[in-house]
PDB file of C-alpha atoms in Angstrom:
ATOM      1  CA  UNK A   1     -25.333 -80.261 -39.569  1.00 71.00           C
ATOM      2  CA  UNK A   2     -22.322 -78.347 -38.116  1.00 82.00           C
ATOM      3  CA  UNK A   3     -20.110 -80.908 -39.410  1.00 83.00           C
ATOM      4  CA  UNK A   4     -21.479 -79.804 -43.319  1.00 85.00           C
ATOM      5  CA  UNK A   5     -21.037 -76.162 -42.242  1.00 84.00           C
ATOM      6  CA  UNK A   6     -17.546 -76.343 -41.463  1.00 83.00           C
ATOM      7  CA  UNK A   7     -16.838 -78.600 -44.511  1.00 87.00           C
ATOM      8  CA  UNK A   8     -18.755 -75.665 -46.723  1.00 84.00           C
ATOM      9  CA  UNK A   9     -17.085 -73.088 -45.306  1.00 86.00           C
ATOM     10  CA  UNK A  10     -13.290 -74.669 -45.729  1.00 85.00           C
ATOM     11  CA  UNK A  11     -14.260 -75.525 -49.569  1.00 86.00           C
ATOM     12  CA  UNK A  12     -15.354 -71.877 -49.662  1.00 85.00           C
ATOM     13  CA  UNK A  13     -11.965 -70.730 -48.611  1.00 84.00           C
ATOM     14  CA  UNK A  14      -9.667 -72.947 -50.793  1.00 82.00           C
ATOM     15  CA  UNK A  15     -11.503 -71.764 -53.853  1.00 79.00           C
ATOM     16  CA  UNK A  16     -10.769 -68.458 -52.681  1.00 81.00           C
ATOM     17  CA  UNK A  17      -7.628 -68.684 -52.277  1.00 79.00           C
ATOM     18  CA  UNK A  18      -6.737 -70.642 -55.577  1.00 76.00           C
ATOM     19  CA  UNK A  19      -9.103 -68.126 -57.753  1.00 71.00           C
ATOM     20  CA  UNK A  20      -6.801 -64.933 -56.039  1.00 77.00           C
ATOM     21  CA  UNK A  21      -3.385 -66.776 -56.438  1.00 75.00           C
ATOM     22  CA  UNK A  22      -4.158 -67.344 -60.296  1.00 71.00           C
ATOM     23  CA  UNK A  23      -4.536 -71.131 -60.299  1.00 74.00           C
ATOM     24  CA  UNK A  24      -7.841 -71.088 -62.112  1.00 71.00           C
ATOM     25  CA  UNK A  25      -7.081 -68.631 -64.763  1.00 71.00           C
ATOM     26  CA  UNK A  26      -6.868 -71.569 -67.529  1.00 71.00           C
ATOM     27  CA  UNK A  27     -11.029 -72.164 -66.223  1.00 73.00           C
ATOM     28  CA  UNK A  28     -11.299 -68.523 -66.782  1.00 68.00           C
ATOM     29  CA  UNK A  29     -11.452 -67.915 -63.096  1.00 69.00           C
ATOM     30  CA  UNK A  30      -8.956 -65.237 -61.566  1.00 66.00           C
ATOM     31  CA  UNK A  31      -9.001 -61.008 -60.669  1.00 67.00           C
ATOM     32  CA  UNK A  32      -8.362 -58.623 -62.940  1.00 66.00           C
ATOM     33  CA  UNK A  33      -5.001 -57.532 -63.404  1.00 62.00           C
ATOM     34  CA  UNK A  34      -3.932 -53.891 -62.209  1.00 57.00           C
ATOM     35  CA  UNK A  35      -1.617 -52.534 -64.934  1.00 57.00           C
ATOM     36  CA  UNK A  36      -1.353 -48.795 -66.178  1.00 59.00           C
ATOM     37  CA  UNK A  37       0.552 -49.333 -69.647  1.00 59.00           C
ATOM     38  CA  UNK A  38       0.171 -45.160 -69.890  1.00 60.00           C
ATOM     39  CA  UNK A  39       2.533 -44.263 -67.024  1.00 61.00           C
ATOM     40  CA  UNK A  40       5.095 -46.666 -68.836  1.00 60.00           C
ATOM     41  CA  UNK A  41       4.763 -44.543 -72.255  1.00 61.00           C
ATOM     42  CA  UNK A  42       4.928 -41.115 -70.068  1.00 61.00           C
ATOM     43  CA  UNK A  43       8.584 -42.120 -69.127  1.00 59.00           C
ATOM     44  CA  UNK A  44      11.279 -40.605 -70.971  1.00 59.00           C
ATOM     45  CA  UNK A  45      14.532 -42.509 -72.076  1.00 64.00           C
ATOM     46  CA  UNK A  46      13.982 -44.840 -68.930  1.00 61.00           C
ATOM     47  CA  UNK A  47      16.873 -46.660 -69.805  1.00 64.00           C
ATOM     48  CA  UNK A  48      19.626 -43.895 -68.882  1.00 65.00           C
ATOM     49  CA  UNK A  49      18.508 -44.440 -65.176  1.00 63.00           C
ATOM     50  CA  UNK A  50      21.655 -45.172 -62.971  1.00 66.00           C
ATOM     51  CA  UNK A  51      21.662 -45.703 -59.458  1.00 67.00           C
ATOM     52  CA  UNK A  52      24.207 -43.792 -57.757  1.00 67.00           C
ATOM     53  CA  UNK A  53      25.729 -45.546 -54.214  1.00 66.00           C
ATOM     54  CA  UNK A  54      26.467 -42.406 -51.711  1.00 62.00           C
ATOM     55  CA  UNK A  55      29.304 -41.688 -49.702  1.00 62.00           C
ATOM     56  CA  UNK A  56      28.331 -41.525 -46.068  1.00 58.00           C
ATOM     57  CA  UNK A  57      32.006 -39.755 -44.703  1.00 59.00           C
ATOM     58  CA  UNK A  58      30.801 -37.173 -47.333  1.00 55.00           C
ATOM     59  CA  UNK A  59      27.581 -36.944 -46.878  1.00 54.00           C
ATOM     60  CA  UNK A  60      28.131 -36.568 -42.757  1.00 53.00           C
ATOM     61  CA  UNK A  61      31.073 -34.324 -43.452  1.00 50.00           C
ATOM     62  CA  UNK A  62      28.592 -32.202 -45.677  1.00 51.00           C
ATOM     63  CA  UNK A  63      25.801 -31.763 -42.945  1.00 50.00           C
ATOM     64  CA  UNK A  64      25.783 -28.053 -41.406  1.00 51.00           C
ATOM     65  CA  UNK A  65      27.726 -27.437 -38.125  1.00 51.00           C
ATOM     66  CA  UNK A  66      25.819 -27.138 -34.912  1.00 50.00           C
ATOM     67  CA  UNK A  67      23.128 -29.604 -36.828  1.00 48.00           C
ATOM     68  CA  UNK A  68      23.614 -32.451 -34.736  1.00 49.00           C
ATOM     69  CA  UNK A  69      23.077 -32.626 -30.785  1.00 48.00           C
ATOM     70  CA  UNK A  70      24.446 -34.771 -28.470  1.00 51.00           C
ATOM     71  CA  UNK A  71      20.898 -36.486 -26.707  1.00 52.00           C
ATOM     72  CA  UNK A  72      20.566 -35.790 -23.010  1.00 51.00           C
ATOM     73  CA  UNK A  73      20.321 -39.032 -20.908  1.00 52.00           C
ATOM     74  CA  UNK A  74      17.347 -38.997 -18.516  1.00 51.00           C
ATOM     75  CA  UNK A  75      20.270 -39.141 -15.814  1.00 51.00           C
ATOM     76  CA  UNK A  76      21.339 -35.652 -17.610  1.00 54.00           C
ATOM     77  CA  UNK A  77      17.982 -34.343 -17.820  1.00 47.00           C
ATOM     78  CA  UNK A  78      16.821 -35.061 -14.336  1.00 49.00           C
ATOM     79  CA  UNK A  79      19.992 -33.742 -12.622  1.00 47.00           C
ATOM     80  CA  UNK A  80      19.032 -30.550 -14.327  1.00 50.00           C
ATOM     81  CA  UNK A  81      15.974 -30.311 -13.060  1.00 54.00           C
ATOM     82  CA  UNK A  82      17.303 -31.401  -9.476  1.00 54.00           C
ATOM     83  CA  UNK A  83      20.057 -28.663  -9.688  1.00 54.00           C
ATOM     84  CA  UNK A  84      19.109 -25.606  -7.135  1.00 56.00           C
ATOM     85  CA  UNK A  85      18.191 -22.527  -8.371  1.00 56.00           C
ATOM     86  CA  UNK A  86      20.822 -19.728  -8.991  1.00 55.00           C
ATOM     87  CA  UNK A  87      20.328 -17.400  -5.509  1.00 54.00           C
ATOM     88  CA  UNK A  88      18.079 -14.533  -5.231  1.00 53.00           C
ATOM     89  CA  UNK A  89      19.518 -11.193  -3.855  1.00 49.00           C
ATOM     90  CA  UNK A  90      17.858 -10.512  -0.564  1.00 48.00           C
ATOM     91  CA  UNK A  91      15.543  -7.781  -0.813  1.00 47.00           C
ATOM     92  CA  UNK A  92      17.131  -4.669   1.134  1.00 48.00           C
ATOM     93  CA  UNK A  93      16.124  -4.904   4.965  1.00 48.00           C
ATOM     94  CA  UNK A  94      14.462  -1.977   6.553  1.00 46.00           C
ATOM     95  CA  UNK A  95      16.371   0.363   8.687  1.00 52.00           C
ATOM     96  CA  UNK A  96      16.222  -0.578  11.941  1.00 51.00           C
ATOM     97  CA  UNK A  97      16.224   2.828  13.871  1.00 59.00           C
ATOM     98  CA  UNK A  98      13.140   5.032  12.296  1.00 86.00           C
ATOM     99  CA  UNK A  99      12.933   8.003  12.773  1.00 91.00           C
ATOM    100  CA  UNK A 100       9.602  10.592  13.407  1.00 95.00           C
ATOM    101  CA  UNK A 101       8.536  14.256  14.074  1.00 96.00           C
ATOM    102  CA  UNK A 102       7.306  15.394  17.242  1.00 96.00           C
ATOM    103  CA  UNK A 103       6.705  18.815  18.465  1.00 96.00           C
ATOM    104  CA  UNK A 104       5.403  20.653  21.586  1.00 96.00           C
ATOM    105  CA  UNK A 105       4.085  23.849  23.003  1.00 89.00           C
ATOM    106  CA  UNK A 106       3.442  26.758  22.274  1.00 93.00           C
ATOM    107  CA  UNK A 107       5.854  28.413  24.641  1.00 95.00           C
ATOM    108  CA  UNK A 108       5.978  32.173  26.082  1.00 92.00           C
ATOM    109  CA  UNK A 109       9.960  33.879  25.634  1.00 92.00           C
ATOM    110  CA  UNK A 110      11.072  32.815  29.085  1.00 94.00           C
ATOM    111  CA  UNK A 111       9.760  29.169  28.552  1.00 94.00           C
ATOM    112  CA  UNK A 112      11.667  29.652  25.198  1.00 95.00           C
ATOM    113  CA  UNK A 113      14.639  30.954  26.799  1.00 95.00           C
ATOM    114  CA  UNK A 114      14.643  27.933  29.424  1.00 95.00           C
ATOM    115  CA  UNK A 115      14.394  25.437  26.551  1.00 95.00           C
ATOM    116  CA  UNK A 116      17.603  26.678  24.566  1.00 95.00           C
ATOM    117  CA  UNK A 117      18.991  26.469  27.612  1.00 95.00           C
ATOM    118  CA  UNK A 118      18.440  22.745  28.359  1.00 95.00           C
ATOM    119  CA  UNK A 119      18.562  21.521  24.806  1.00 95.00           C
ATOM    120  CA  UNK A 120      22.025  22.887  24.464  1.00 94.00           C
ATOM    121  CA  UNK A 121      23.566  19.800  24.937  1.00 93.00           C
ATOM    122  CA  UNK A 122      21.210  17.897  22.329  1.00 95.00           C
ATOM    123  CA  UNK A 123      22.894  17.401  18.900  1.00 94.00           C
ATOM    124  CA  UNK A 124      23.349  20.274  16.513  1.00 93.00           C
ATOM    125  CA  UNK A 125      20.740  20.617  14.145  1.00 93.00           C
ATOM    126  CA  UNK A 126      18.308  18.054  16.429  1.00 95.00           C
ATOM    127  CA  UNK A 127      15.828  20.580  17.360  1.00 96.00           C
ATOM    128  CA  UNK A 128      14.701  24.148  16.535  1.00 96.00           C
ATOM    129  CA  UNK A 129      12.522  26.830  18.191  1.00 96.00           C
ATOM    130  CA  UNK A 130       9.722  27.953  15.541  1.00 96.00           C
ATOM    131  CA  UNK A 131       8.183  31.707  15.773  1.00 95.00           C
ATOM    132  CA  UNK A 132       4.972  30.797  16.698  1.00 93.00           C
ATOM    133  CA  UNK A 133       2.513  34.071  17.975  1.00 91.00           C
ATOM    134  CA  UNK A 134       0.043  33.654  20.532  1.00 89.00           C
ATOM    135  CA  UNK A 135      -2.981  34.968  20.025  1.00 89.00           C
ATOM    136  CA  UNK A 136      -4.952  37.322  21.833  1.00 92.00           C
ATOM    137  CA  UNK A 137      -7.846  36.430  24.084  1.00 95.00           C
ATOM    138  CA  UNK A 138     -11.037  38.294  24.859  1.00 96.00           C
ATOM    139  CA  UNK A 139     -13.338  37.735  27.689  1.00 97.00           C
ATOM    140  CA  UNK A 140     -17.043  38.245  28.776  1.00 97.00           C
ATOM    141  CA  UNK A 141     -16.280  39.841  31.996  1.00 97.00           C
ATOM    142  CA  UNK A 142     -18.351  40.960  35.297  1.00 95.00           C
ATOM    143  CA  UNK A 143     -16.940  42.279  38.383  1.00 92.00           C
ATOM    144  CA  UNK A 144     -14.601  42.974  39.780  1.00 93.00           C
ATOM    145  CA  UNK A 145     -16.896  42.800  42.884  1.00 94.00           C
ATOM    146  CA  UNK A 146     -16.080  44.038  46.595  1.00 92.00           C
ATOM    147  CA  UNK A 147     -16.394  41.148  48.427  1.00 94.00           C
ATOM    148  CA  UNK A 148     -17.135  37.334  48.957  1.00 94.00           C
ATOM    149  CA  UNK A 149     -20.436  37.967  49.541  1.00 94.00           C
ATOM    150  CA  UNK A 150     -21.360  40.236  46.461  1.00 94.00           C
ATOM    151  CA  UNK A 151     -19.743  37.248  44.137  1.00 94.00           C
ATOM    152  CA  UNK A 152     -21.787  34.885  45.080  1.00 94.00           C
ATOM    153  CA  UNK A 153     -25.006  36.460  45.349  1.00 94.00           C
ATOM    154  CA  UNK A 154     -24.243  37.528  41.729  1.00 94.00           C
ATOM    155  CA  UNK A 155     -23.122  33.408  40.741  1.00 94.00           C
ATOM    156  CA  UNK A 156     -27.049  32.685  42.088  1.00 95.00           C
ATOM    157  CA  UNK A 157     -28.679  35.267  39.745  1.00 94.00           C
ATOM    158  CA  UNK A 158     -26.302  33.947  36.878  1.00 95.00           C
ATOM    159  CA  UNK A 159     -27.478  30.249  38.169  1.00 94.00           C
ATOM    160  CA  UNK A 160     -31.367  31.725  38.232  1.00 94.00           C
ATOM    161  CA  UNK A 161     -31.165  32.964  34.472  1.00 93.00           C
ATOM    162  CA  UNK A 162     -28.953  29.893  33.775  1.00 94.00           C
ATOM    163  CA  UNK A 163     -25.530  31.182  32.207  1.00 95.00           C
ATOM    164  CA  UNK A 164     -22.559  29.679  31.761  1.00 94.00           C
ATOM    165  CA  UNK A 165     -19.998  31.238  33.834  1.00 94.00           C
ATOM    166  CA  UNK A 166     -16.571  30.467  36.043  1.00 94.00           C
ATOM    167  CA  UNK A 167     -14.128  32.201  37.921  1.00 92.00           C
ATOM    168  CA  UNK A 168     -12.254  34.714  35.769  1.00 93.00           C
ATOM    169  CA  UNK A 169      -8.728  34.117  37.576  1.00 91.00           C
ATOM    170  CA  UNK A 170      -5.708  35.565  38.095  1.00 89.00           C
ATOM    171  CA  UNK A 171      -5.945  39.392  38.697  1.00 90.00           C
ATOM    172  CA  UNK A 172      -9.605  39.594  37.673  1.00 93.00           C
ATOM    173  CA  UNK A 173     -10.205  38.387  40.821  1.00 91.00           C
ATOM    174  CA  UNK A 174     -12.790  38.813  42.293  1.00 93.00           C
ATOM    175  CA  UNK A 175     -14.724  38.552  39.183  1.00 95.00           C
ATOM    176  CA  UNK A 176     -16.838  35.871  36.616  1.00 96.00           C
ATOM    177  CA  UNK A 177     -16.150  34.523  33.470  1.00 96.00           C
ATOM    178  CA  UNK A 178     -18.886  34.288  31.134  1.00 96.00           C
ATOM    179  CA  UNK A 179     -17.098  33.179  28.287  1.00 96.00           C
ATOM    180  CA  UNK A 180     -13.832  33.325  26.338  1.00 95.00           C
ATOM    181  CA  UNK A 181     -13.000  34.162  22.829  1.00 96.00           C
ATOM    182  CA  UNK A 182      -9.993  34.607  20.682  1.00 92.00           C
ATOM    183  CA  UNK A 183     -11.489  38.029  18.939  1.00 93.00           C
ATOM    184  CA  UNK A 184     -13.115  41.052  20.203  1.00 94.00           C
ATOM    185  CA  UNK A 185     -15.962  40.314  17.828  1.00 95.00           C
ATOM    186  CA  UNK A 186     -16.682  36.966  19.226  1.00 95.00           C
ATOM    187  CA  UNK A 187     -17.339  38.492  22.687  1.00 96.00           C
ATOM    188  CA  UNK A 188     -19.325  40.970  21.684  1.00 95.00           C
ATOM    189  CA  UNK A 189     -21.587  38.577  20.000  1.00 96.00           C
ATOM    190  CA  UNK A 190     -21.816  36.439  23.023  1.00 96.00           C
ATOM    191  CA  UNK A 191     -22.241  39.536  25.195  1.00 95.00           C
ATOM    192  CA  UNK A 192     -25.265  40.970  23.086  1.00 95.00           C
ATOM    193  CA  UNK A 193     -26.932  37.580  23.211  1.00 95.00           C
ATOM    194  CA  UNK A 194     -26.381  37.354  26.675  1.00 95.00           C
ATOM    195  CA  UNK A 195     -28.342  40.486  27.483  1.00 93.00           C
ATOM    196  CA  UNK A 196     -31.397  38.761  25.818  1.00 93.00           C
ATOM    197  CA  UNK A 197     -31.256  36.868  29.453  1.00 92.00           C
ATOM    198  CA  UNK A 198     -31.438  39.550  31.112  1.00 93.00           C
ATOM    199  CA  UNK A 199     -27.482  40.427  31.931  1.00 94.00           C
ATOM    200  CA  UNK A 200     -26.645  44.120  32.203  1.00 92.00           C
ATOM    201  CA  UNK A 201     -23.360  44.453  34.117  1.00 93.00           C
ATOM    202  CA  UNK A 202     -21.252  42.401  32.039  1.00 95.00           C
ATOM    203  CA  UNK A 203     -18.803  43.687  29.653  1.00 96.00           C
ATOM    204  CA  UNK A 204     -16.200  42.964  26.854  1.00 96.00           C
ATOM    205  CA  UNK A 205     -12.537  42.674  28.321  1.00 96.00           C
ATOM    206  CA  UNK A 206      -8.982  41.853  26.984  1.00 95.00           C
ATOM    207  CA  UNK A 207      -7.865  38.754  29.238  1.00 92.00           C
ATOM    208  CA  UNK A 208      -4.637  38.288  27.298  1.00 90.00           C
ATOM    209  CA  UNK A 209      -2.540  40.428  24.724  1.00 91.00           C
ATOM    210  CA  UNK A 210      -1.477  38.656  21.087  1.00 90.00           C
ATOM    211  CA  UNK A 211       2.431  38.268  22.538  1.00 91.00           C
ATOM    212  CA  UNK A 212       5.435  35.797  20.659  1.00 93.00           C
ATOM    213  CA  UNK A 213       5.593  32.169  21.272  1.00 94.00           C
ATOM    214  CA  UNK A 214       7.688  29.371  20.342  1.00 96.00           C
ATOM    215  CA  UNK A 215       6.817  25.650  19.146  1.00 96.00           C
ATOM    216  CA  UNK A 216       9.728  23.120  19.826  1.00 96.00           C
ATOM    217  CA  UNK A 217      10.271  20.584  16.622  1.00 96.00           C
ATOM    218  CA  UNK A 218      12.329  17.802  16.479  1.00 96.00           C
ATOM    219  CA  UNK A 219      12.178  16.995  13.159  1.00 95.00           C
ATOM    220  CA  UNK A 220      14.249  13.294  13.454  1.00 95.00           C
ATOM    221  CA  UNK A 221      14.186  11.254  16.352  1.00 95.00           C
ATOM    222  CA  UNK A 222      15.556   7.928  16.318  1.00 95.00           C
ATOM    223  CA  UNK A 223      16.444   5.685  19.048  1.00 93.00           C
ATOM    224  CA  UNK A 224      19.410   7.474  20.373  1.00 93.00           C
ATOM    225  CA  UNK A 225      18.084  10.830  20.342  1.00 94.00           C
ATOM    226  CA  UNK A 226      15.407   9.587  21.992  1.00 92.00           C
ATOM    227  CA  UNK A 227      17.168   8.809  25.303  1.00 92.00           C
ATOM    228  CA  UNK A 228      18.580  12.285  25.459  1.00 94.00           C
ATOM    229  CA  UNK A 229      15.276  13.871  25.628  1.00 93.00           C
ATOM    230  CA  UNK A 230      14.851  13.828  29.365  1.00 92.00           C
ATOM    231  CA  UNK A 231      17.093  16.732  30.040  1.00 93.00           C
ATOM    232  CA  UNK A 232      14.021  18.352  28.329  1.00 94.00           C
ATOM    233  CA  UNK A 233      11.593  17.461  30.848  1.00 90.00           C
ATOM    234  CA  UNK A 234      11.785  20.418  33.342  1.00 91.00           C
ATOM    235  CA  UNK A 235      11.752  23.023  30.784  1.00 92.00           C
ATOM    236  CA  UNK A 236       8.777  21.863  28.718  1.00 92.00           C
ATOM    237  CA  UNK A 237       6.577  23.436  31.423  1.00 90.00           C
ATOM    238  CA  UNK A 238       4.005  20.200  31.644  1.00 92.00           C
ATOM    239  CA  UNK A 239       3.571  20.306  27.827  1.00 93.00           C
ATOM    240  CA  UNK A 240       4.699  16.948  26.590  1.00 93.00           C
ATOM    241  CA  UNK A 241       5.923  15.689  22.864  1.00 95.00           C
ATOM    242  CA  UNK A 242       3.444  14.961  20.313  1.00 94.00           C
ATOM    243  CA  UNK A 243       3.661  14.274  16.524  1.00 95.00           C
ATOM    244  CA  UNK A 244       4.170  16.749  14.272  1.00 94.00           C
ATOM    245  CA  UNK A 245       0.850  18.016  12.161  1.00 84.00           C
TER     246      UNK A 245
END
């Protein structure tokens, strides 16, 4: 059975082939010609068709300049890329010595006059002594009492009605504090509410006139200026240097 299949299907292919090649066009067996006799009748004066040969020095010679490139070996091409890359400018480094602001004080006249004194020797134009005032200060005052004895019987009754108070100091002695304020109106305040506790014998004092002061700025120090500041030391009275605000 296979043996008639095969046999079929090699007949089957040798009449194909001989009907396509033409051999049995005298049995009236073959494909249909492909001919269009109209494109033949649209030509005009087909005879006067010459074939030209072309020149190829004129033709190359006639071909625009900067046309043509020379190809880039992959040699070329990855030596390119390999090549390092044209160097950056270094960004600008920072300056080493910074410099700040710092200020102290305020400082009376003769702590003024001691500072000009020892920053003398600083450079010129390092440092400067601004006109700052100091303000006045008012106190809640009681006293000033005759003896030991009479202050602190009058610190237990203060104690008793529980107000505030300290020593007043200096030549208020011997005498209480019961609170300081930078205006007269402040104290009076605080005196009037302290006689809602019962406090009678208290009363509003000046502790300390408005009188000129003096802030020390050093508007840039840097390293070196920096060293030089300990010949400040003595005359900054305790105060020390502190940024500038």
């Amino acid at each position: 059975m296979l043996r008639l299949a095969v046999i079929v299907l090699l007949l089957a292919n040798a009449g194909y082939y001989a009907w396509s090649q033409g051999l049995l066009r005298q049995l009236g067996y073959a494909p249909q010609e492909q001919s269009e006799p109209q494109r033949m009748n649209q030509q005009i004066r087909p005879e006067t068709l010459q074939i030209l040969k072309v020149n190829p020095s004129k033709t190359s010679s006639a071909a625009p300049p900067g046309s043509t490139s020379t190809p880039t070996s992959p040699s070329q091409a990855t030596a390119a890329n390999d090549s390092p890359a044209p160097p950056t400018t270094p960004a600008a480094s920072a300056p080493a010595d910074s410099a700040e602001c710092l200020q102290a004080g305020v400082f009376d006249d003769r702590q003024a006059e001691a500072l000009r004194t020892a920053a003398a020797g600083l450079p010129a134009g390092s440092w400067m002594l601004e006109p700052t005032p100091i303000p006045g200060r008012w106190m809640v005052y009681m006293g000033r009492f005759d003896d030991i004895e009479t202050l602190d019987r009058k610190r237990a009754e203060l104690r008793a009605r529980k107000v505030d108070h300290d020593r007043a100091g200096g030549t208020l002695e011997l005498g209480l504090s019961l609170g300081r304020f930078a205006s007269k109106e402040a104290a009076e305040r605080e005196l009037t509410n302290l006689g809602t506790k019962g406090v009678r014998t208290a009363r509003v004092i000046q502790e300390r006139a408005e009188a000129p002061g003096f802030t020390l700025r050093l508007p840039a120090v840097n390293d070196a200026l920096r060293a030089q500041l300990d010949v400040l030391r003595t005359a900054m009275a305790g105060k020390t240097l502190r940024a500038c605000g």
